[in-house]
CSV table of C-alpha atoms in Angstrom, one decimal:
chain,number,residue,atom,x,y,z
D,1,GLN,CA,2.5,9.5,35.5
D,2,VAL,CA,3.7,8.9,32.3
D,3,GLN,CA,3.5,11.5,28.9
D,4,LEU,CA,4.2,10.6,25.2
D,5,VAL,CA,3.6,13.7,23.2
D,6,GLU,CA,4.4,13.4,19.7
D,7,SER,CA,5.5,16.6,17.1
D,8,GLY,CA,6.9,16.9,13.3
D,9,GLY,CA,3.5,16.4,12.0
D,10,GLY,CA,2.6,18.9,9.4
D,11,LEU,CA,1.4,19.4,5.7
D,12,VAL,CA,3.5,18.1,2.9
D,13,GLN,CA,3.7,17.7,-0.7
D,14,PRO,CA,3.5,14.1,-2.5
D,15,GLY,CA,6.7,12.8,-2.6
D,16,GLY,CA,8.7,14.8,0.3
D,17,SER,CA,9.7,13.5,3.9
D,18,LEU,CA,8.8,14.2,7.4
D,19,ARG,CA,10.2,13.0,10.7
D,20,LEU,CA,7.8,12.0,13.5
D,21,SER,CA,9.2,12.1,16.8
D,22,CYS,CA,7.7,10.9,20.0
D,23,ALA,CA,9.0,11.8,23.3
D,24,ALA,CA,8.0,9.7,26.6
D,25,SER,CA,8.5,11.6,30.0
D,26,GLY,CA,7.8,10.6,33.7
D,27,ARG,CA,8.5,7.9,36.4
D,28,ILE,CA,9.5,5.4,33.7
D,29,PHE,CA,11.8,2.9,34.6
D,30,SER,CA,12.3,0.8,31.6
D,31,ILE,CA,10.7,1.1,28.0
D,32,ASP,CA,10.2,-2.0,26.3
D,33,THR,CA,8.7,-1.8,22.6
D,34,MET,CA,7.5,1.5,21.3
D,35,ALA,CA,5.2,1.7,18.3
D,36,TRP,CA,3.9,3.8,15.6
D,37,TYR,CA,0.0,4.1,14.6
D,38,ARG,CA,-2.0,6.0,12.2
D,39,GLN,CA,-5.6,6.4,11.9
D,40,ALA,CA,-7.6,8.1,8.7
D,41,PRO,CA,-10.8,9.6,9.1
D,42,GLY,CA,-13.1,6.7,9.2
D,43,LYS,CA,-10.7,3.9,9.3
D,44,GLN,CA,-9.3,2.2,11.8
D,45,ARG,CA,-6.4,2.6,13.7
D,46,GLU,CA,-3.4,0.6,12.1
D,47,LEU,CA,-0.1,-0.3,13.1
D,48,VAL,CA,2.6,1.3,11.4
D,49,ALA,CA,6.0,-0.1,12.8
D,50,THR,CA,7.5,-0.8,15.9
D,51,ILE,CA,10.9,-1.0,17.5
D,52,THR,CA,11.9,-3.3,19.9
D,53,SER,CA,14.4,-2.1,22.9
D,54,SER,CA,17.0,-4.1,21.3
D,55,GLY,CA,16.3,-2.3,18.2
D,56,SER,CA,14.7,-5.0,16.1
D,57,THR,CA,12.3,-3.2,13.6
D,58,ASN,CA,9.1,-4.3,11.9
D,59,TYR,CA,7.0,-2.2,9.3
D,60,ALA,CA,3.6,-2.5,7.6
D,61,ASP,CA,3.9,-3.5,4.2
D,62,SER,CA,2.6,-0.3,3.1
D,63,VAL,CA,5.4,1.5,4.7
D,64,LYS,CA,8.5,-0.7,3.8
D,65,GLY,CA,10.9,0.7,2.0
D,66,ARG,CA,9.5,4.7,2.7
D,67,PHE,CA,9.5,4.8,6.6
D,68,SER,CA,12.3,3.9,9.1
D,69,ILE,CA,12.1,3.9,12.9
D,70,SER,CA,14.2,4.5,15.6
D,71,ARG,CA,14.8,5.1,19.0
D,72,ASP,CA,16.9,7.3,21.4
D,73,ASN,CA,17.1,5.1,24.3
D,74,ALA,CA,18.7,7.9,27.1
D,75,LYS,CA,16.2,10.2,25.8
D,76,ASN,CA,13.2,8.0,25.8
D,77,THR,CA,12.3,9.2,22.2
D,78,VAL,CA,10.9,7.1,19.2
D,79,TYR,CA,11.4,8.2,15.9
D,80,LEU,CA,9.5,7.9,12.3
D,81,GLN,CA,11.6,9.3,9.3
D,82,MET,CA,9.0,9.2,6.4
D,83,ASN,CA,9.9,9.7,2.7
D,84,SER,CA,8.3,9.4,-0.6
D,85,LEU,CA,5.0,10.6,1.0
D,86,THR,CA,1.4,9.9,-0.6
D,87,PRO,CA,-1.7,10.9,0.2
D,88,LYS,CA,-2.7,8.0,1.4
D,89,ASP,CA,-0.1,8.4,4.2
D,90,THR,CA,-2.4,11.1,5.3
D,91,ALA,CA,-3.8,10.4,8.5
D,92,ILE,CA,-3.0,11.2,12.7
D,93,TYR,CA,0.3,9.6,13.5
D,94,TYR,CA,0.3,8.1,17.4
D,95,CYS,CA,3.4,6.9,19.3
D,96,LYS,CA,2.8,4.1,21.4
D,97,SER,CA,4.9,2.7,24.4
D,98,GLU,CA,5.1,-0.6,26.1
D,99,LEU,CA,6.7,0.4,29.4
D,100,THR,CA,7.1,-0.2,33.4
D,101,ILE,CA,7.1,2.7,35.6
D,102,TRP,CA,9.3,3.2,38.6
D,103,GLY,CA,7.1,1.2,41.6
D,104,GLY,CA,5.6,-0.2,39.0
D,105,ILE,CA,4.1,-3.7,40.0
D,106,ARG,CA,2.3,-5.8,37.2
D,107,GLY,CA,4.8,-5.4,34.4
D,108,PRO,CA,4.9,-3.4,31.5
D,109,ARG,CA,1.8,-1.3,30.6
D,110,GLU,CA,0.5,0.8,27.2
D,111,TYR,CA,0.6,4.1,27.2
D,112,TRP,CA,-0.4,6.7,23.9
D,113,GLY,CA,0.3,9.9,23.1
D,114,GLN,CA,-2.2,12.2,22.2
D,115,GLY,CA,-1.1,12.2,18.5
D,116,THR,CA,-0.1,14.9,15.5
D,117,GLN,CA,-1.3,15.0,12.0
D,118,VAL,CA,0.4,14.3,8.7
D,119,THR,CA,-1.1,15.7,5.4
D,120,VAL,CA,0.1,15.0,2.7
D,121,SER,CA,-1.5,17.2,-0.2
D,122,SER,CA,-0.6,19.1,-3.2
């Protein structure tokens, strides 16, 4: 049906940068809002950033000025550029897409990726 696959995670030193990607595939009719979440061990999943189909963005206060979300509608892909990383950014990062599939009659639904690990450590 629909798959969201994250990539780009890994180990990075404090102050470093990573660029995450999330590609959606399947019988997609349209994609509305896309978002990045993260979840650290023992903590709840937190919203990091969102981007609408028109490109409007919102960020959690903890990442404002450091992270940037973008999307390539032609590729059904959302990106998260992460700069000035700190150990507190260590988490599994998940992408979420609100989208409609071909033949869908109930409007947009939420789809989640499996996550990619980001570890910030020296």
